[in-house]
Coordinates of C-alpha atoms in Angstrom, one line a residue:
Chain C
M1 CA -14.8 -4.1 -8.1
K2 CA -14.3 -3.7 -4.4
K3 CA -15.2 -0.8 -2.0
I4 CA -11.7 0.6 -0.4
A5 CA -10.8 2.4 2.5
I6 CA -7.6 4.3 2.3
I7 CA -6.3 5.9 5.4
F8 CA -3.5 8.4 5.7
N9 CA -2.5 8.4 9.4
Q10 CA 0.9 9.8 9.0
A11 CA 2.4 13.1 8.8
P12 CA 3.2 14.3 5.0
H13 CA 7.0 14.5 4.1
G14 CA 8.8 13.2 6.9
T15 CA 8.7 9.7 5.0
A16 CA 7.4 8.8 1.5
K17 CA 4.4 6.9 2.8
G18 CA 1.9 10.1 2.1
R19 CA 3.1 10.2 -1.3
E20 CA 3.1 6.3 -2.3
T21 CA -0.4 5.8 -0.8
L22 CA -1.8 8.6 -2.7
D23 CA -0.3 6.9 -5.8
L24 CA -1.9 4.1 -4.2
V25 CA -5.6 5.7 -4.1
L26 CA -5.7 7.2 -7.9
A27 CA -4.2 3.5 -9.2
L28 CA -7.1 1.8 -7.5
S29 CA -9.9 3.7 -8.6
D30 CA -9.8 2.6 -11.7
I31 CA -12.1 -0.3 -11.2
N32 CA -12.6 -0.2 -7.1
Q33 CA -14.5 2.4 -5.2
I34 CA -12.6 4.6 -3.1
S35 CA -12.5 6.4 0.2
V36 CA -10.6 8.2 1.7
F37 CA -9.6 8.8 5.4
F38 CA -7.5 11.3 7.7
I39 CA -6.8 10.6 10.8
G40 CA -4.2 11.5 13.5
E41 CA -1.2 12.9 12.2
G42 CA -2.8 12.0 8.7
V43 CA -5.0 15.5 8.6
L44 CA -1.9 17.5 8.0
H45 CA -2.0 16.5 4.3
L46 CA -4.9 18.7 3.8
L47 CA -3.3 21.6 5.1
S48 CA -2.7 24.8 2.7
N49 CA 0.0 26.5 1.6
Q50 CA 2.3 24.0 2.3
Q51 CA 5.8 24.6 0.4
P52 CA 7.6 21.0 0.0
D53 CA 10.0 22.4 -2.3
K54 CA 11.8 24.2 1.1
I55 CA 12.7 20.7 1.8
L56 CA 13.8 19.8 -1.9
M57 CA 10.4 17.4 -1.9
R58 CA 8.1 16.9 -4.3
D59 CA 4.8 19.0 -4.1
Y60 CA 2.5 15.9 -3.9
I61 CA -0.2 17.9 -1.6
T62 CA -1.3 19.8 -4.9
T63 CA -2.3 16.4 -6.2
F64 CA -5.2 15.5 -3.7
G65 CA -6.7 18.7 -5.7
M66 CA -7.1 15.4 -8.7
L67 CA -9.4 13.3 -6.3
E68 CA -12.7 14.7 -7.7
L69 CA -11.5 14.4 -11.2
Y70 CA -10.8 10.2 -10.7
D71 CA -14.5 10.6 -9.0
I72 CA -13.1 9.9 -5.4
N73 CA -16.3 11.7 -3.5
D74 CA -16.0 10.2 -0.2
I75 CA -13.0 11.8 1.5
Y76 CA -13.2 11.7 5.4
I77 CA -11.1 13.7 7.7
C78 CA -11.3 12.8 11.7
S79 CA -12.6 16.0 13.6
T80 CA -11.3 15.2 16.6
S81 CA -7.7 15.1 15.4
L82 CA -8.7 18.6 14.0
A83 CA -9.1 19.6 17.1
Q84 CA -6.3 18.1 18.4
Y85 CA -4.1 20.5 15.8
N86 CA -6.5 23.4 16.2
L87 CA -7.3 23.6 12.7
A88 CA -10.6 24.5 10.7
S89 CA -12.1 23.0 7.9
Q90 CA -11.5 26.3 6.2
Q91 CA -8.2 25.7 6.3
L92 CA -8.1 22.8 4.2
I93 CA -7.1 22.6 0.4
I94 CA -10.2 19.9 -0.9
D95 CA -13.6 19.4 0.9
A96 CA -13.7 16.7 3.5
K97 CA -16.3 15.4 5.8
A98 CA -15.0 16.3 9.2
V99 CA -16.6 12.7 11.4
T100 CA -15.6 12.1 15.0
K101 CA -13.6 9.0 15.7
Q102 CA -16.9 7.0 17.0
A103 CA -18.3 7.8 13.5
I104 CA -15.2 6.6 11.3
A105 CA -15.0 3.3 13.3
H106 CA -18.5 2.6 12.4
L107 CA -17.7 3.6 8.7
L108 CA -14.5 1.3 8.3
V109 CA -16.8 -1.9 9.0
T110 CA -18.9 -1.5 6.1
Y111 CA -15.6 -1.6 3.5
D112 CA -14.4 -4.8 1.9
T113 CA -10.9 -3.9 2.2
I114 CA -8.8 -1.0 4.4
L115 CA -5.3 -0.2 3.3
H116 CA -3.0 1.9 4.9
P117 CA 0.9 3.2 5.0
Chain P
M1 CA -10.6 -31.3 3.2
N2 CA -11.5 -26.9 3.1
T3 CA -14.4 -26.5 1.5
N4 CA -14.1 -22.7 1.8
V5 CA -11.7 -21.7 -0.2
L6 CA -10.9 -17.9 -0.3
H7 CA -8.7 -16.3 -2.6
Y8 CA -6.5 -13.8 -1.0
T9 CA -4.0 -10.8 -2.5
V10 CA -1.1 -10.1 0.2
I11 CA 1.0 -6.4 -0.3
I12 CA 3.8 -5.7 1.0
M13 CA 5.1 -2.9 2.0
G14 CA 7.9 -3.3 4.8
P15 CA 11.8 -3.7 3.3
A16 CA 13.3 -7.5 3.5
Y17 CA 15.6 -6.0 5.9
G18 CA 14.5 -3.9 8.8
T19 CA 11.0 -4.6 9.4
Q20 CA 9.4 -7.5 10.4
A21 CA 6.8 -7.1 7.4
S22 CA 8.2 -9.2 4.7
F23 CA 8.7 -11.8 7.1
C24 CA 5.4 -11.9 8.8
A25 CA 3.3 -11.7 5.2
Y26 CA 5.7 -14.9 4.1
Q27 CA 4.7 -16.9 6.9
F28 CA 1.2 -16.3 6.7
C29 CA 1.2 -17.1 2.7
L30 CA 2.7 -20.7 3.8
S31 CA 0.1 -20.8 6.4
L32 CA -3.1 -19.9 4.1
L33 CA -1.6 -21.9 1.3
N34 CA -1.5 -25.1 3.7
S35 CA -4.7 -24.4 4.6
G36 CA -6.2 -24.6 0.9
H37 CA -7.0 -21.2 0.0
Q38 CA -5.7 -19.4 -3.0
L39 CA -3.0 -17.3 -3.4
Q40 CA -2.2 -15.9 -7.0
S41 CA 0.2 -13.2 -6.6
V42 CA 1.5 -11.1 -3.7
F43 CA 2.1 -7.9 -4.8
F44 CA 5.5 -5.7 -3.3
Y45 CA 4.5 -1.9 -2.8
A46 CA 6.6 1.1 -1.4
D47 CA 9.5 -0.2 1.1
G48 CA 8.2 -3.6 0.3
A49 CA 9.8 -3.2 -3.4
C50 CA 13.4 -3.7 -1.6
N51 CA 12.4 -7.4 -1.3
A52 CA 13.1 -7.6 -5.5
N53 CA 17.0 -6.6 -5.0
A54 CA 19.3 -9.0 -6.1
F55 CA 21.9 -7.4 -4.2
T56 CA 20.8 -8.4 -0.7
Y57 CA 23.2 -10.6 1.1
P58 CA 22.0 -11.5 4.8
A59 CA 24.9 -13.4 6.9
N60 CA 24.7 -17.2 6.8
D61 CA 23.1 -17.7 10.3
E62 CA 20.1 -15.1 9.0
F63 CA 17.0 -16.1 7.2
D64 CA 17.2 -15.5 3.4
I65 CA 13.6 -13.7 2.8
I66 CA 13.9 -12.8 -1.1
N67 CA 15.4 -16.8 -1.1
A68 CA 12.1 -17.6 0.6
W69 CA 10.0 -15.8 -1.5
Q70 CA 11.4 -17.0 -4.9
T71 CA 11.0 -20.3 -3.7
L72 CA 7.5 -20.4 -2.4
A73 CA 6.7 -18.7 -5.7
K74 CA 8.3 -21.3 -7.6
Q75 CA 6.5 -24.3 -5.6
Y76 CA 2.9 -22.8 -5.7
Q77 CA 3.0 -20.6 -9.0
I78 CA 2.6 -17.7 -7.3
K79 CA 3.9 -14.4 -9.7
L80 CA 5.7 -11.9 -7.1
S81 CA 4.8 -8.4 -8.7
V82 CA 6.6 -5.1 -7.8
C83 CA 5.4 -2.1 -8.4
I84 CA 7.7 -0.3 -11.1
S85 CA 7.5 3.0 -9.8
A86 CA 8.6 2.1 -6.0
A87 CA 11.3 0.0 -7.5
Q88 CA 12.9 2.2 -9.5
R89 CA 12.8 4.8 -6.9
R90 CA 15.2 2.6 -4.5
G91 CA 17.2 1.6 -7.3
I92 CA 15.6 -1.7 -8.3
V93 CA 15.8 -1.5 -11.8
I94 CA 16.0 -3.8 -15.4
G95 CA 17.9 -2.3 -17.9
E96 CA 20.8 -3.6 -20.5
L97 CA 23.9 -2.6 -18.2
N98 CA 22.3 -2.2 -14.9
H99 CA 20.1 -5.4 -14.0
N100 CA 19.5 -6.0 -10.0
I101 CA 16.0 -7.4 -9.9
A102 CA 15.9 -10.7 -7.8
T103 CA 15.0 -13.8 -10.1
G104 CA 11.3 -14.6 -9.9
F105 CA 10.1 -11.2 -9.2
E106 CA 8.6 -9.1 -12.1
L107 CA 7.9 -5.4 -12.4
T108 CA 4.5 -4.3 -13.0
G109 CA 2.3 -1.5 -12.0
L110 CA -0.7 -0.5 -9.6
G111 CA -3.2 -1.3 -12.3
E112 CA -2.5 -4.8 -11.7
L113 CA -2.9 -4.5 -8.1
S114 CA -6.3 -2.9 -8.5
E115 CA -7.5 -6.0 -10.3
N116 CA -6.2 -8.4 -7.8
I117 CA -8.1 -6.6 -5.0
S118 CA -11.4 -6.3 -7.0
R119 CA -11.0 -10.5 -7.7
S120 CA -9.9 -11.5 -4.1
D121 CA -11.9 -12.1 -1.3
R122 CA -9.6 -11.5 1.5
V123 CA -6.7 -8.1 0.9
I124 CA -4.0 -8.4 3.5
Q125 CA -1.3 -5.5 4.2
F126 CA 1.9 -6.1 5.8

């Protein structure tokens, strides 16, 4: 088992990166301990009321609700990025711990592996 | 002699053409093997699956990255694993009628990557 940090740092839907990173999160959690980080544009993944079907995309956003079922509880979101997009934690689809950029930098050094799209 | 041998997992998320990812990964793999480290498998995920497309024909004066991976895999007995769902979405398939996966590449699942990572000392993503 390894302690793995997986980072979402790009906006959803414009590329397949977000969707394929989420698949990675769920698949790697079988025998590893996963933490998920939303940084920069990546914070937009957790916005509620998205309608990807309007742009002919699969709604993988609802699948973030599965993280808890997969025992993935360490979910961090960058408070600096949230502020940049003028977003409040209440607008997010799942509970994520809002932490500063500096705190994220300190956290990331504690992982065996860091993966990002 | 290197007394501190490390087991590596290398993940490639960039395609065979259009980004430098796969080329950098290849040079990295060569270096780590030449330094005496261990590399059991290379895992191709997301756009990285495009490295397994047998229909890729670079011009004569370009470096053939797919051929390079095949040669490296043969020489050092390294498995070239490709995520099956990432591959199928990009039209790389094994079928009775249609078959375009390059020789030496194997379709597999993310579960294998998960196991590889859990057993490795180092994981590098390109």
